XYZ file of C-alpha atoms in Angstrom:
391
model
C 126.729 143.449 89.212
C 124.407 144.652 91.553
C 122.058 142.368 90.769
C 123.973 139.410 91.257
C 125.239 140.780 94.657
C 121.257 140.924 95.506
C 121.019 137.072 94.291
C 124.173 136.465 96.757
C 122.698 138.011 99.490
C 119.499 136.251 98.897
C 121.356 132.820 99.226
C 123.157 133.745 101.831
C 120.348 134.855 104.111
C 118.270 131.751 103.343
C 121.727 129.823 104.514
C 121.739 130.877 107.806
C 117.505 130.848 108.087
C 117.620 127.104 107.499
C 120.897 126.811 109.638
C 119.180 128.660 112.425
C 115.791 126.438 112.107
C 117.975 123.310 111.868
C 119.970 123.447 114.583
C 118.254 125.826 116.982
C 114.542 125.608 116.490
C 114.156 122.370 115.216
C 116.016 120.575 118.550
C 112.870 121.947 120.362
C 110.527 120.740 118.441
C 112.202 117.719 119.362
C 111.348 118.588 123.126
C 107.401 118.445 122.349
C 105.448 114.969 122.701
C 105.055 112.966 119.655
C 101.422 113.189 117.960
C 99.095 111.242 115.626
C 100.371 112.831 112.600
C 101.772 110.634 109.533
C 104.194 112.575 107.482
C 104.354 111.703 103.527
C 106.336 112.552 100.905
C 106.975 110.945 97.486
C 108.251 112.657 94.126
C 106.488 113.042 91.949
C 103.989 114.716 94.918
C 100.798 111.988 95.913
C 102.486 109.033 93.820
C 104.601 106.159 93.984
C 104.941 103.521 96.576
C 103.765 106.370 99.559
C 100.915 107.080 97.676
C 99.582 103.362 97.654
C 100.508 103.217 101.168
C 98.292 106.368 102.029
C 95.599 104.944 100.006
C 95.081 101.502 101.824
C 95.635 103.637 105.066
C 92.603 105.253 103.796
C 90.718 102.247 103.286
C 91.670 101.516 106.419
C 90.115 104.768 108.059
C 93.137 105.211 109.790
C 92.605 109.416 109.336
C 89.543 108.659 111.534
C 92.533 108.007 114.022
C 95.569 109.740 112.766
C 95.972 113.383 111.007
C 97.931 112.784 107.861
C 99.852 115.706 106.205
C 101.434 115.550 102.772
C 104.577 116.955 102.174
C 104.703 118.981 98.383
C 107.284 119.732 96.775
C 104.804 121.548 94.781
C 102.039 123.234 94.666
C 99.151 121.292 93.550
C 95.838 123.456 92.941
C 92.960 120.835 93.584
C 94.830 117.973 95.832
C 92.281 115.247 97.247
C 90.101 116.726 100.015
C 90.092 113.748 102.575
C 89.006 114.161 106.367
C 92.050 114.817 108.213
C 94.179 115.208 105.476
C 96.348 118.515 104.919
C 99.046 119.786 102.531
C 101.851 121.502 103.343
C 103.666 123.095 100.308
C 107.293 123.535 100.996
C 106.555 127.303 99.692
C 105.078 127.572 103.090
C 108.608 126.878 104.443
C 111.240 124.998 106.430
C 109.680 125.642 110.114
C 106.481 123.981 109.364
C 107.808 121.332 107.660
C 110.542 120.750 110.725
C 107.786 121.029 113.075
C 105.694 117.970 111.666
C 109.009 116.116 111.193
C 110.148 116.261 114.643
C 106.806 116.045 115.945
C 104.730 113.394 113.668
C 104.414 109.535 114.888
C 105.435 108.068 111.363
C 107.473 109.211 109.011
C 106.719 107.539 105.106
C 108.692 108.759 102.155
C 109.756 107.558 98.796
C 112.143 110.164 98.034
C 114.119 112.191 100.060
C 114.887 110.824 103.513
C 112.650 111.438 106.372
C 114.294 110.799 109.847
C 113.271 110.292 112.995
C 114.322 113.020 115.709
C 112.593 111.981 118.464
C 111.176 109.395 121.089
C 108.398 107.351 120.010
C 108.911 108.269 116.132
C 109.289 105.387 113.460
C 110.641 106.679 109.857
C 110.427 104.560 106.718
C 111.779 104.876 103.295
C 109.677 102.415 101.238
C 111.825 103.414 98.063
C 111.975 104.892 94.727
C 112.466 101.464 93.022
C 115.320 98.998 92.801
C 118.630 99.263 91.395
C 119.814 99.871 87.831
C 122.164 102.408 87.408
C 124.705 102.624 90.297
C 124.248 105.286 93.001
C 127.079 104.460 95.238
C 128.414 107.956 97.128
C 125.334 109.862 95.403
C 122.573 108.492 97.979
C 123.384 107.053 101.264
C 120.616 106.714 103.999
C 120.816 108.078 106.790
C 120.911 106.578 110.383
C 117.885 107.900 112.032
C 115.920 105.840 109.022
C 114.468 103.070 110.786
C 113.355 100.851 107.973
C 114.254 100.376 104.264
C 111.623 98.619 102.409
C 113.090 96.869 99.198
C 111.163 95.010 96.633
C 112.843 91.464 96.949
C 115.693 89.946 98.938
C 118.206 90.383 96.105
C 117.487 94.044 95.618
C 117.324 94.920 99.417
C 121.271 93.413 99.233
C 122.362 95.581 95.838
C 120.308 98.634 97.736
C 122.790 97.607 101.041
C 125.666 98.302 99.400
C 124.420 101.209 96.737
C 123.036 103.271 99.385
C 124.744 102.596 102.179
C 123.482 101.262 104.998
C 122.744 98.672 107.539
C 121.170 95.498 106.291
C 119.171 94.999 109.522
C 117.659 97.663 108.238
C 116.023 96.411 105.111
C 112.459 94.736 104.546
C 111.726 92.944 101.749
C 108.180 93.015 100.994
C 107.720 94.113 97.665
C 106.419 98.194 96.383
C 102.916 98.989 96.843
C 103.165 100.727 93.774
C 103.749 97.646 92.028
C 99.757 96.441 93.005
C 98.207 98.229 89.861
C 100.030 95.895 87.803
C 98.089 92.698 87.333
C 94.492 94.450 87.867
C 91.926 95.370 85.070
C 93.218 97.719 82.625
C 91.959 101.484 82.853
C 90.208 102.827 79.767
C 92.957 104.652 78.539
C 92.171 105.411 74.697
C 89.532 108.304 76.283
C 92.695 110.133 77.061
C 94.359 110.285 73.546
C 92.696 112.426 70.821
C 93.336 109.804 67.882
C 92.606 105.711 67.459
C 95.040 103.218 67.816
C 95.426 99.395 67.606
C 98.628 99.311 70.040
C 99.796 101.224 72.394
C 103.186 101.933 73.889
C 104.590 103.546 76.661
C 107.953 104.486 76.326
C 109.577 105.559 80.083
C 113.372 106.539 79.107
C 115.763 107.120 82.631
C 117.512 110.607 82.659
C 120.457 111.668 80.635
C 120.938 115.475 82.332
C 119.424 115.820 85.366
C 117.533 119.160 86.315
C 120.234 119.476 89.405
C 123.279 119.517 86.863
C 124.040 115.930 87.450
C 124.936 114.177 84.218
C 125.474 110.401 82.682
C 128.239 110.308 79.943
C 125.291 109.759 77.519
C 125.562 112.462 75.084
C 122.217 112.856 74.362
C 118.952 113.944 75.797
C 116.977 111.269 74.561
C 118.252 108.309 73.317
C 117.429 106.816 69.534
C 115.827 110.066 68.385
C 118.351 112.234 68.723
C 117.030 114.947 65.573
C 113.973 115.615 64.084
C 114.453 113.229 61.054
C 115.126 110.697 63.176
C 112.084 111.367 65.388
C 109.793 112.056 62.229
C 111.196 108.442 60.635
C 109.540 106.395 63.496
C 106.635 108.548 63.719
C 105.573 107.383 60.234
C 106.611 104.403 61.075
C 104.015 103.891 63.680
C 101.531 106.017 62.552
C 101.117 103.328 59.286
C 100.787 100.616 61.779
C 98.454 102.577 64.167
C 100.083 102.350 66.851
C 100.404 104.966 69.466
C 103.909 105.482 71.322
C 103.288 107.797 75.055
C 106.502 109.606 75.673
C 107.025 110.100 79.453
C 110.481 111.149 80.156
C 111.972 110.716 83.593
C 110.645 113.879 85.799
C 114.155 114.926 86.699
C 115.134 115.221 82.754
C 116.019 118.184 81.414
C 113.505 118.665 78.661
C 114.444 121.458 76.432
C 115.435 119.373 73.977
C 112.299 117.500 73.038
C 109.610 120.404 73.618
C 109.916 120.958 70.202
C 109.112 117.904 68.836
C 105.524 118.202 67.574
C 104.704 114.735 66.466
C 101.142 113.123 66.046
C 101.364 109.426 67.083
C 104.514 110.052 69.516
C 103.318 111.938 72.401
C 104.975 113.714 75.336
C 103.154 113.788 78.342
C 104.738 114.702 81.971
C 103.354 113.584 85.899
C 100.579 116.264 85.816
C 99.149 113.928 82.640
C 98.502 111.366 85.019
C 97.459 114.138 88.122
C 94.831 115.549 85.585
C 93.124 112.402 84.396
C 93.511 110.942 87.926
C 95.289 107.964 87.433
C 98.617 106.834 88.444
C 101.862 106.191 86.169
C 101.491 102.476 87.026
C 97.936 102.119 86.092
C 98.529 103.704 83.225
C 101.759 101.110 82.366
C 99.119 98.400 83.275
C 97.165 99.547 80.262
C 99.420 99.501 78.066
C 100.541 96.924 75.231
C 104.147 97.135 75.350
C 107.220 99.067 77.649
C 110.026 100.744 76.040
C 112.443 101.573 78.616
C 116.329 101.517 79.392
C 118.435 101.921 82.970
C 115.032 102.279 84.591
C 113.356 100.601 87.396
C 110.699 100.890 85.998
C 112.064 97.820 83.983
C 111.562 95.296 86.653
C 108.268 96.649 87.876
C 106.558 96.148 84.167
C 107.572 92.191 84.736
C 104.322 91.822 86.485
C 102.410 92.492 83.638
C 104.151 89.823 81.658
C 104.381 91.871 78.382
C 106.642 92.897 76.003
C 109.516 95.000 76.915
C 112.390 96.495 74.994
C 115.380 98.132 76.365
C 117.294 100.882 74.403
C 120.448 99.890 74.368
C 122.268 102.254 72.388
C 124.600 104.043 75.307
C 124.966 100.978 77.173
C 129.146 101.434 77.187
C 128.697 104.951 78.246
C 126.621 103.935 81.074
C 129.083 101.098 82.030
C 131.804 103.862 82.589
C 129.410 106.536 84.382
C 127.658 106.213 86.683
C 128.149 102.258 86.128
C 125.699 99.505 87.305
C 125.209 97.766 90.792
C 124.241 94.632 88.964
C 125.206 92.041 86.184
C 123.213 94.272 83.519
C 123.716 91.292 81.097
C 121.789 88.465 82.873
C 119.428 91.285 84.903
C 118.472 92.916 81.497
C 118.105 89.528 79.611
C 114.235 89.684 79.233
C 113.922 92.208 77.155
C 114.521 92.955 73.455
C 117.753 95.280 72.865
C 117.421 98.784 70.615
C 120.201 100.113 69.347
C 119.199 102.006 66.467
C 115.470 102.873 65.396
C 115.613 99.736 62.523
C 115.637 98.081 66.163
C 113.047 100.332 67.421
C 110.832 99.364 64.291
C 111.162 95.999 64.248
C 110.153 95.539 68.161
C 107.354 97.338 67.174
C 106.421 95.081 64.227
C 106.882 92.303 66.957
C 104.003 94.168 69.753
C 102.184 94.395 66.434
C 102.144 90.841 65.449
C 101.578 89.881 69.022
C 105.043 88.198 68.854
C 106.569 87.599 72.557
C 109.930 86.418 72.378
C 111.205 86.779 75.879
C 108.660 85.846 78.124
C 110.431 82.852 79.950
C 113.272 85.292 80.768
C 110.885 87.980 81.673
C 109.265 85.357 84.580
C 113.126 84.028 85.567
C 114.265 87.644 86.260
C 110.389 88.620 87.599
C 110.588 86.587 90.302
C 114.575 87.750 91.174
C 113.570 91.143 90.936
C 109.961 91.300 92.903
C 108.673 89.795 96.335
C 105.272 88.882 95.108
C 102.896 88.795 92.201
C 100.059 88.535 94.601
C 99.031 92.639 94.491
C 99.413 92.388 98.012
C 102.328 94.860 98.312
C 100.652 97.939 100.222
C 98.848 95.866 102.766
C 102.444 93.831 103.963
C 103.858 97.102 104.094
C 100.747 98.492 105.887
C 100.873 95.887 108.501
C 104.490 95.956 108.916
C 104.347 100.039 109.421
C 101.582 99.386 111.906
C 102.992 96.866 113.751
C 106.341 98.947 114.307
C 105.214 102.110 114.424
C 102.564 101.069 117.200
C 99.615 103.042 115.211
C-alpha cells in the first residue's frame, strides 16, 4: 500500500511539473525571438519521412546555416555526430524540449504533433504514412500545424477527414521516405547468418498496442498464432531456402512472439536497422517479396513493383474495430490474400517461381496511392519547407 501511494504521488507531482511548464513557463519562451534551430522528431527516433528530410537538408549544408536538434524519444548511445547537430533525449525533460519548441524556426515531425507557438515559426507534419485502418477521434491535428504533407491527392482527402483537419492545410507531394524505393538494392544477405535464394520481409500492423489500445483481432500475430503453426511454415521455407524477416510494428506488444526461436523466420526490431545503419525502407527495397496487412507500409512497397501479399485472416474483425477510411476491397486489390498458412505457402511458392500475378493492379492502385515514382519526394518537400518557412 505504501508503495503504491509513493507511485501516486510520483504521478501526481509530475502532473502539475508539466502543468506548471506548460502553461506558465512555456508562454515565455514564447516571449523570446525565434532562432535558426530546426526541431525533428519521428518514431521510430532518426527515421521515417523526417529523417529523409534531415538528410537532403544535410546535403544541402543547411546546418552550416541552421542548428538542428533531434528530438528522442530514446536514448540512442552512438547517434550521428554532424556539425551543428544535437540530441535532446526527452529523459532530459519537458523544459528543454518546450524551450526549442517555442523557440525553433521550423518545426518537422512524423509523429507526434509539433506546433507552432510563436511569431515567425512554421510547423509541419510530413506524416506517418497514409490511411488504412481508420483513426477517426484517435488522432486529430491540431491547429497551430501549419502544413500536412500527404503522399497523393486522394490520401491527403481520406487523411482530411481521418484526422481532422483543414484541407487548406494539406500538401500533396509524396513521403521522402518513399525515395529508397526504386534505388539499387543494399547488400543485405551480410546481415543474416544463413544463405538464402529469396527473401521476405514480412511487416504485420499492430494487434495490442504498447499504450493499451487494442483492435478486435484476437491475436498477437496473425497466421501463426502457436508454435506448430509457426514451426509448419518454418519448414516450409527453410526447404525452399527462403528467408522470411519478421519486423513487427514498433508499437506491438511483443511478449507473445519472443519465444519463438525459429531459424529461417527471424524477428528483428528498429535498432536492427539503427545497428547495421540502414533504414526500414532500404531494407524493403532489398527485398524479394512484402508480406503485410492494414499497413501503410502496403502502398509504399508499390514502388518497388513486387510481389505483395496481404494477410487477410481478421479482415471482419478489423471492419468492426477500428474500421477502414477506405474501400479496403478495390484499395487492397493488388495484392495476394492469406488467410490461412496453406495461403501463406502457396504465395511463397509463387515469389519462388518468380510468379507475379497482380502487377497491373499493383501500378492502378500505385499511382492512386503515391504522388510520384520519380524518388524525388524529400527534395519537393525540401523546397516547399524552405520556401514557407523562409530558411
Amino acid at each position: 500500500m505504501k508503495y503504491l501511494k509513493l507511485v501516486y504521488l510520483r504521478k501526481v507531482y509530475q502532473f502539475i511539473c508539466e502543468w506548471i511548464i506548460d502553461h506558465c513557463i512555456s508562454p515565455i519562451f514564447g516571449l523570446l525571438p525565434v532562432k535558426n534551430t530546426i526541431l525533428l522528431e519521428s518514431s521510430p527516433d532518426l527515421s521515417d519521412s523526417t529523417k529523409a528530410v534531415f538528410d537532403e537538408m544535410i546535403r544541402r549544408k543547411m546546418n552550416e546555416k541552421y542548428k538542428f536538434v533531434w528530438y528522442l524519444h530514446h536514448n540512442i548511445v552512438n547517434p550521428p555526430q554532424i556539425k551543428n547537430v544535437d540530441y535532446l533525449c526527452n529523459k532530459r525533460g519537458r523544459l528543454v524540449f518546450k524551450y526549442f519548441e517555442y523557440t525553433s524556426i521550423c518545426l518537422i515531425s512524423s509523429n507526434m504533433f509539433l506546433g507552432a507557438h510563436s511569431k515567425g515559426q512554421k510547423a509541419f507534419y510530413i506524416n506517418h504514412g497514409s490511411p488504412f485502418k481508420s483513426v477517426k477521434g484517435y488522432y486529430s491535428v491540431p491547429d497551430n500545424v501549419d502544413y500536412l504533407l500527404t503522399a497523393s491527392k486522394i490520401m491527403g482527402e481520406l487523411l482530411t477527414y481521418e484526422m481532422d483537419t483543414d484541407i487548406k492545410k494539406e500538401v500533396h507531394l509524396g513521403l521522402p521516405r518513399n525515395d529508397a524505393f526504386g534505388r539499387e538494392r543494399s547488400e543485405i544477405e551480410k546481415l543474416f547468418t544463413i544463405s538464402y535464394k529469396k527473401i521476405i520481409a514480412w511487416f504485420p500492423t499492430y494487434r495490442q498496442h504498447k499504450t493499451g489500445h487494442r483492435t478486435a483481432s484476437s491475436n498477437a500475430l496473425p497466421i501463426i498464432h502457436d508454435r506448430k503453426a509457426a514451426v509448419r511454415l518454418n519448414d516450409f521455407v527453410k526447404e525452399r531456402d527462403v528467408l522470411i524477416v519478421l519486423k513487427p510494428h514498433f508499437a506491438q506488444d511483443l511478449e507473445y512472439i519472443k519465444d519463438m526461436y525459429l531459424s529461417n523466420i527471424i524477428l528483428i526490431d528498429d535498432l536492427f536497422f539503427e545497428k547495421n545503419g540502414l533504414s526500414s525502407y532500404e531494407f524493403l527495397n532489398s527485398v524479394d517479396a512484402l508480406v503485410s496487412d492494414y499497413s501503410s507500409v502496403y502502398y509504399d512497397y508499390l514502388l518497388c513493383d513486387r510481389p505483395v501479399a496481404l494477410i487477410w485472416e481478421d479482415i471482419e474483425e478489423y471492419r468492426s474495430d477500428p474500421g477502414f477510411a477506405l474501400d479496403i476491397d478495390y484499395f487492397s486489390k493488388g495484392a495476394y490474400k492469406i488467410y490461412t498458412v496453406s495461403e501463406f505457402e502457396n504465395f511463397i511458392l509463387d515469389v519462388v517461381n518468380n510468379n507475379d500475378t497482380f502487377s497491373q493492379e499493383r501500378k492502378e492502385i500505385c499511382d492512386i496511392a503515391n504522388y510520384s515514382r520519380d524518388r524525388k519526394n524529400s527534395k519537393r518537400v525540401v523546397d516547399f519547407i524552405c520556401q514557407k518557412a523562409n530558411l
